[in-house]
Amino acid sequence: MSQSPLRVLVVDDDEDDFILIRDMLRDASAGGYQFDWCATPEEGLSALREGEHDVYLVDYLLGPSSGLDLIEAVNREGLTRAFIVLTGRGNPQVDMAAMEAGASDYLVKGLIDAERLARSIRYAVDHTRFVEVLRESEATHRLLFDEGPVPLVLFDPAEGRILAANAAAQRQYGDAQVSLIGRHVETLLVPAERDRFAAMLADGQLLDGQATPWEHRRADGTPLPVEGIYRAMDYRGRQAVLAHLQDISARVHADARRHLLERAIQSSGNGVVIADARQPDLPLIFVNRAFERMTGYTPEEALGRNCRFLQAHEDNEAERAGIRQALAARQEFSTLLRNVRKDGTLFWNQLYLAPVHDTRGAVTHYIGIQSDVTGQRDTEARLAYAATHDVATGLARYPVVEAMLEAHGSLHPHLPMTLVYADVDHFHAINEAMGHEVGDRIVAEIAARMRTLVGERGRVARFTGDEFVIALPGIALDEAMVLAEALRQDAALPIVITTGEVQVSMSIGVACYPERVPDLADLLLRAEASMTRAKHLGRDQVCAYAQEDMLRAEDRRMLGARLRSALQDEELYLDYQPLVGAQDGRMLGFEALVRWHSPELGLVMPDRFIPVAEGMGLMPELGQWVLDRACAQLRQWLDQGIADGLVLAVNVAAQQVQRPHFAELVVQTLDRHGLRPGQLELEVTESSLLENIDRALVAIHKLAALGVRLAFDDFGTGYSSLSYLRQFKVDRLKIDKSFIRDLPDDDDSVAITRTVIAVGHQLQMEVVAEGVETTEQARLLKILGCDVLQGYLISRPMHAGAAGEWLRRQSVPATS
């Protein structure tokens, strides 16, 4: 097969030289060459860029230019061409310059012949083609190195210096602005790994081509687990090590998750089994330790077998049919099986079965979760008992009594049935003050006493925490009232606790069918209503149901239905009652008192609607409304110049004090109306603080630190007020009007009042007497050292306008 002629371009400004070269080569090799000629550097550069020739014979002198300039221009553009430089006379310096410029040969025109020229052309062509192949190979390997996805680092094993790093390594370790080249290779590792790395490199273990895990670190210092493969190689005439450093973070994290999952399964209290759905008869391939504990079978005894070996001789046919159906449908299934342990004992196995799918949706395995519910089954009877009986007291729960009422109505509708509803007074305060253990002890003791007294006459049930219901079938009202009174007296006897004794009381309501309650279904509601009346009458009483009890209950429901809208419709307003100095009659302040004027009901007093608001949970909203309106009124009086030095007292309820942000709400209200904390006094009852003493203390101490005053209202009527006076840093004690009412004639009231005043003064507190109605009471209170008086003797509560006029007639002292 004939070869194509070599294409030769002669770049020479002398056409005669071109013709001479052409003829010389034609004579030497007919048809072996194809010739072209150009005379200028510009033409030569254009032809060189096009690259249509195999070899270029370039004259050293091209007019004013040099052929070497032409060659260098081509080289700068990254083009590979076969050059031979021609010159008119020999010059070693030109020869060297031509070689450095990239020429394959340097020939003197007058000293060449056809054979030498042909040999030079062939060498130039072959050499250039070799260079091109070499460059392509180098570019290919450079591309594989630089652009490969695996981070590659080449380093000097003697110096440890990084000689080259590809883009993947740069991304994995380096900052985009800072090259890895020149860094010590050990800086890629965490410090703890460097000694091991150096030792393995020194003894050659590192270069065995095996993948080795290492803990490296990223540029930001975070740990980077990698798998390194290190190989020795020759790099530019020196020994080097090429490191493949694959990021295995995902694998490490996956392994950690897998190990965590395995530990979790092994630590589970439930038995876990896995069966291979791809094998005949679904053999077990995994069981955890809980399975071994539950069944007694070791993994070696269980693996490779179908789970049915746990059935032994137990039937479970219905359950097994369900399992087979679920397996056929590839569905989850749950059932309860009677299984047999290795030692032959039976146990109840709550089995949950679920298929495991692969990425294509095919079921490959089944996982079974086994729970030994033998103990649960054994306690179901006890749980059934507990559902109808109170564990703490052993008493029946109300559903048992309810069933008695239904049975009585069906079997003995003509016989009486009496229901006794008993509630421990102030039980919540006892719990808060003395602890729930004491509260539980009290409830248990009262329950035992009730059960003893009632005996076979009826059934005692615990209704709620401190409430009891007693069903007395066949017993009429009179006999039931005698029993109820005995229960009340028995409950009042001292109860022994770890720290001594405690005494409580009970409020009891009695309702009788058919004597006063014609429908058995209403008996509980009527008994509760009469108990509520006993509470309102002062507690520690027994009340028989009367029609008035239900009227009161209906009244509460009616008020509750209207109260929320009354608050929104501005039906509520405030009256103000003065407080004056007991010793000199000075005007000291007002107490704000909420009133309700309903378009349908007329004037509704607080003792009627406040308990309803408390039951509805409206007191936080109502109390905040009172506080805001009272502060707004005080601001108005201050702006009118008639209230300098006044302190405004506002009652706050338990539901307000116990709110988490009560103190913050008070401060916001003061700020909103531009009042100083010392101009406000909050009146709290003992019960409002005892709902949650710790939370109340936090709120009260916050307000006291700001200067808000605190008054203890209705002092002496609570459970143990004296124990909390110091804790709450009270500014004023208000003697309850029930003690003031019988002054000065009742010696006990005088003694109590004198004691409260002495206690208050001993604790650096002012004492306020509320409910002062006569001059004799005021005179005695002054003698006893009382500080502040409040009551009808001074003034009845007034509307804001009347209170303002009253203020203008008074001489209000300025505060110091």
XYZ file of C-alpha atoms in Angstrom, residues 253-618:
366
model
C -22.003 6.780 59.963
C -23.947 3.924 58.395
C -21.884 1.413 60.386
C -22.491 3.409 63.558
C -26.217 3.497 62.867
C -26.206 -0.217 62.136
C -24.317 -0.985 65.339
C -26.630 1.316 67.287
C -29.651 -0.427 65.807
C -28.167 -3.810 66.647
C -27.444 -2.702 70.225
C -30.944 -1.270 70.500
C -32.466 -4.539 69.287
C -30.272 -6.535 71.641
C -31.137 -4.188 74.516
C -34.862 -4.313 73.850
C -37.036 -5.901 76.469
C -39.110 -7.457 73.706
C -38.053 -10.536 71.806
C -37.059 -9.737 68.216
C -36.801 -12.407 65.517
C -36.080 -12.143 61.786
C -37.115 -14.830 59.306
C -35.859 -15.186 55.741
C -38.852 -14.924 53.383
C -36.756 -16.116 50.419
C -36.069 -19.523 51.956
C -38.509 -22.418 52.246
C -40.414 -22.549 55.545
C -39.212 -19.058 56.634
C -36.227 -20.081 58.801
C -35.071 -17.771 61.581
C -31.836 -15.948 60.821
C -31.704 -13.700 63.906
C -32.966 -13.722 67.492
C -32.043 -11.210 70.191
C -31.163 -11.779 73.827
C -34.694 -10.978 75.015
C -35.983 -13.879 72.891
C -33.463 -16.148 74.593
C -34.550 -14.950 78.045
C -38.222 -15.226 77.139
C -38.147 -18.707 75.601
C -35.032 -20.313 77.079
C -33.741 -21.213 73.585
C -30.231 -20.094 72.611
C -29.600 -18.631 69.139
C -27.872 -21.855 68.106
C -31.024 -23.808 69.016
C -33.405 -21.408 67.299
C -31.675 -20.267 64.108
C -32.626 -22.158 60.964
C -35.972 -23.277 62.404
C -39.484 -21.999 61.796
C -41.058 -20.165 64.748
C -43.738 -22.780 65.077
C -41.459 -24.830 67.337
C -42.644 -22.499 70.125
C -46.199 -23.799 69.668
C -45.358 -27.236 71.055
C -48.675 -28.948 71.746
C -50.671 -25.744 72.127
C -53.471 -25.415 69.615
C -53.621 -21.691 68.718
C -55.338 -22.757 65.500
C -57.310 -19.563 65.012
C -54.236 -17.444 65.662
C -52.065 -19.563 63.367
C -54.654 -19.237 60.606
C -54.432 -15.488 60.992
C -50.636 -15.636 60.705
C -50.829 -17.773 57.553
C -53.305 -15.359 55.985
C -51.082 -12.374 56.790
C -48.023 -14.111 55.318
C -49.909 -14.936 52.141
C -51.052 -11.328 51.806
C -47.620 -9.924 52.753
C -49.292 -7.860 55.500
C -48.624 -6.824 59.089
C -50.372 -8.888 61.738
C -50.733 -8.935 65.506
C -52.046 -11.765 67.650
C -51.839 -13.321 71.094
C -50.394 -16.844 71.257
C -50.090 -19.408 73.989
C -46.467 -20.567 73.613
C -44.180 -22.997 75.426
C -40.725 -22.268 76.798
C -37.838 -24.678 76.506
C -38.436 -25.813 80.094
C -42.061 -26.647 79.252
C -43.719 -23.728 81.051
C -46.432 -21.821 79.224
C -46.392 -18.100 78.510
C -48.583 -15.629 76.699
C -46.816 -14.214 73.633
C -48.127 -10.980 72.127
C -46.743 -11.294 68.587
C -46.460 -8.477 66.059
C -45.406 -9.579 62.564
C -44.341 -7.261 59.713
C -42.854 -7.807 56.236
C -39.554 -6.176 55.202
C -39.323 -4.996 51.563
C -36.267 -4.443 49.420
C -35.770 -1.448 47.128
C -37.906 -3.085 44.438
C -40.769 -3.714 46.823
C -40.267 -7.457 47.140
C -40.649 -9.034 50.591
C -37.288 -10.453 51.643
C -37.755 -10.963 55.372
C -40.279 -10.900 58.176
C -39.604 -9.290 61.535
C -41.437 -10.474 64.606
C -41.735 -8.578 67.891
C -42.582 -10.814 70.838
C -43.803 -9.596 74.220
C -44.247 -11.853 77.207
C -47.589 -10.625 78.599
C -48.060 -13.433 81.068
C -47.742 -11.031 83.977
C -50.158 -8.647 82.333
C -52.707 -11.395 81.861
C -52.263 -12.458 85.462
C -52.931 -8.898 86.649
C -55.976 -8.298 84.471
C -58.211 -9.476 87.265
C -56.510 -7.077 89.651
C -56.848 -4.299 87.093
C -60.536 -5.062 86.713
C -60.853 -4.784 90.492
C -58.852 -1.547 90.495
C -61.154 -0.107 87.837
C -64.045 -0.294 90.310
C -62.125 0.168 93.574
C -59.764 2.782 94.956
C -56.325 1.325 95.640
C -55.353 3.837 98.359
C -58.451 3.278 100.518
C -59.842 -0.049 99.344
C -63.219 1.619 98.858
C -65.445 1.104 95.859
C -65.480 3.786 93.195
C -68.688 5.626 92.397
C -69.676 3.375 89.432
C -70.283 0.624 92.013
C -72.696 2.888 93.887
C -74.228 3.959 90.596
C -74.909 0.293 89.800
C -76.504 -0.074 93.261
C -78.856 2.833 92.502
C -79.856 1.292 89.179
C -80.452 -2.095 90.790
C -82.459 -0.470 93.599
C -84.673 1.312 91.106
C -85.296 -1.940 89.243
C -85.737 -4.291 92.195
C -86.954 -2.151 95.126
C -88.422 1.070 93.775
C -90.855 1.280 96.715
C -88.068 1.295 99.352
C -86.071 4.351 100.419
C -82.505 4.944 99.206
C -80.375 7.601 100.861
C -77.142 9.024 99.500
C -74.609 10.718 101.793
C -72.082 13.058 100.109
C -69.096 13.931 102.338
C -66.198 16.308 101.561
C -63.085 16.965 103.685
C -62.854 20.681 104.445
C -59.773 22.610 103.311
C -58.205 19.399 102.011
C -56.266 21.137 99.249
C -54.725 23.531 101.758
C -53.780 20.582 103.980
C -52.090 18.877 101.041
C -50.115 22.005 100.202
C -49.185 22.794 103.784
C -48.389 19.314 105.064
C -47.646 17.320 101.933
C -49.460 14.724 99.889
C -48.317 11.864 102.115
C -50.196 13.414 105.021
C -53.167 14.039 102.734
C -53.189 10.387 101.670
C -52.954 9.302 105.296
C -55.955 11.476 106.208
C -58.070 10.130 103.337
C -57.199 6.532 104.181
C -58.016 6.990 107.875
C -61.351 8.713 107.198
C -62.234 5.979 104.701
C -61.518 3.301 107.317
C -63.620 5.114 109.919
C -66.514 5.503 107.500
C -66.414 1.867 106.529
C -66.484 0.841 110.202
C -69.396 3.122 111.064
C -71.472 2.261 108.004
C -70.849 -1.466 108.324
C -73.428 -3.631 106.598
C -75.951 -0.836 106.342
C -74.577 0.493 103.055
C -71.659 0.908 100.663
C -68.925 3.551 101.038
C -67.298 4.791 97.805
C -64.536 7.280 97.067
C -65.901 9.808 94.607
C -62.867 12.055 94.014
C -59.706 12.925 95.952
C -61.348 14.087 99.193
C -65.013 13.334 98.483
C -66.952 10.234 99.518
C -70.384 8.917 98.637
C -72.300 6.465 100.842
C -75.283 4.534 99.519
C -77.755 3.466 102.208
C -80.437 1.219 100.681
C -83.629 0.866 102.712
C -82.639 3.659 105.152
C -84.875 6.718 105.481
C -83.784 10.313 105.993
C -83.933 10.488 109.796
C -81.756 7.433 110.357
C -79.384 8.594 107.623
C -79.019 12.019 109.285
C -78.034 10.342 112.555
C -75.415 8.283 110.736
C -74.147 11.349 108.860
C -73.711 13.256 112.106
C -71.788 10.315 113.561
C -69.569 10.321 110.471
C -68.921 14.054 110.900
C -67.994 13.673 114.558
C -65.835 10.637 113.882
C -63.917 12.501 111.129
C -63.133 15.305 113.594
C -61.232 12.992 115.937
C -57.413 13.448 115.805
C -55.571 11.510 113.130
C -52.100 10.266 113.968
C -49.372 11.183 111.491
C -45.588 10.767 111.655
C -45.074 14.238 113.155
C -47.933 14.115 115.642
C -51.657 14.564 115.158
C -53.890 16.477 112.779
C -57.604 17.279 112.949
C -59.922 17.843 110.023
C -63.616 18.387 109.502
C -66.150 17.300 106.918
C -69.096 18.965 105.244
C -71.848 16.430 104.563
C -74.976 16.512 102.430
C -77.804 13.952 102.645
C -80.479 13.291 100.011
C -83.216 10.674 100.336
C -85.381 8.896 97.758
C -88.342 9.130 97.528
C -88.857 11.303 100.604
C -87.327 14.467 99.129
C -85.932 13.308 95.789
C -88.533 11.608 93.612
C -86.060 10.376 90.983
C -83.147 8.108 91.858
C -81.166 9.512 88.907
C -81.099 12.937 90.659
C -79.949 11.607 94.013
C -76.215 12.305 93.563
C -76.792 15.836 92.280
C -79.137 16.618 95.187
C -76.740 15.199 97.784
C -73.903 17.284 96.321
C -76.074 20.409 96.405
C -76.808 19.906 100.098
C -73.088 19.348 100.777
C -72.366 22.630 99.007
C -74.871 24.355 101.313
C -73.024 22.891 104.309
C -69.827 24.434 102.945
C -71.481 27.835 102.533
C -72.864 27.693 106.068
C -69.334 27.515 107.451
C -68.301 23.888 106.887
C -68.170 21.047 109.449
C -71.941 20.565 109.172
C -74.537 18.089 107.996
C -77.317 19.351 105.745
C -80.308 17.426 104.465
C -81.403 18.163 100.960
C -84.060 20.827 100.593
C -85.577 22.393 97.533
C -83.580 25.543 98.224
C -80.347 23.652 97.591
C -81.284 23.015 93.985
C -82.522 26.551 93.607
C -79.072 27.710 94.666
C -77.441 25.245 92.267
C -79.679 26.445 89.461
C -78.822 30.025 90.400
C -75.113 29.252 90.052
C -75.652 27.697 86.631
C -77.707 30.686 85.503
C -75.115 33.162 86.742
C -72.387 31.192 85.015
C -74.246 31.361 81.721
C -74.470 35.177 81.962
C -71.233 36.127 83.685
C -68.897 35.855 80.697
C -71.078 38.101 78.541
C -71.515 40.473 81.501
C -67.748 40.974 81.604
C -67.687 41.697 77.871
C -70.778 43.961 77.964
C -69.415 46.262 80.711
C -72.060 45.238 83.245
C -69.407 45.105 85.966
C -68.181 48.188 87.809
C -66.131 49.113 90.891
C -67.143 50.658 94.202
C -64.578 52.136 96.566
C -64.579 51.910 100.395
C -62.228 54.176 102.410
C -59.545 53.032 104.830
C -58.666 55.500 107.615
C -56.181 55.637 110.464
C -57.596 54.150 113.643
C -55.671 56.566 115.852
C -56.171 59.879 114.023
C -58.824 59.277 111.363
C -56.510 60.200 108.493
C -57.554 59.136 105.021
C -55.130 56.385 103.913
C -56.669 54.830 100.831
C -59.478 52.876 99.247
C -60.329 49.231 98.697
C -61.736 48.571 95.204
C -64.810 46.289 95.322
C -66.307 44.728 92.189
C -70.057 44.847 91.598
C -72.343 43.469 88.878
C -75.448 45.247 87.699
C -77.325 42.936 85.357
C -80.163 44.300 83.172
C -82.125 41.097 83.923
C -81.029 40.308 87.517
C -80.402 43.736 88.948
C -77.541 44.162 91.433
C -75.600 40.917 91.936
C -73.218 40.996 94.919
C -69.729 39.449 94.832
C -70.503 36.686 97.338
C -73.004 35.431 94.777
C -71.059 35.636 91.526
C -67.379 35.337 92.596
C -67.698 31.597 93.472
C -69.298 31.090 90.056
C -66.408 32.900 88.346
C -63.950 30.746 90.258
C -65.734 27.589 89.175
C -65.663 28.730 85.532
C -61.974 29.663 85.653
C -62.855 33.313 84.921
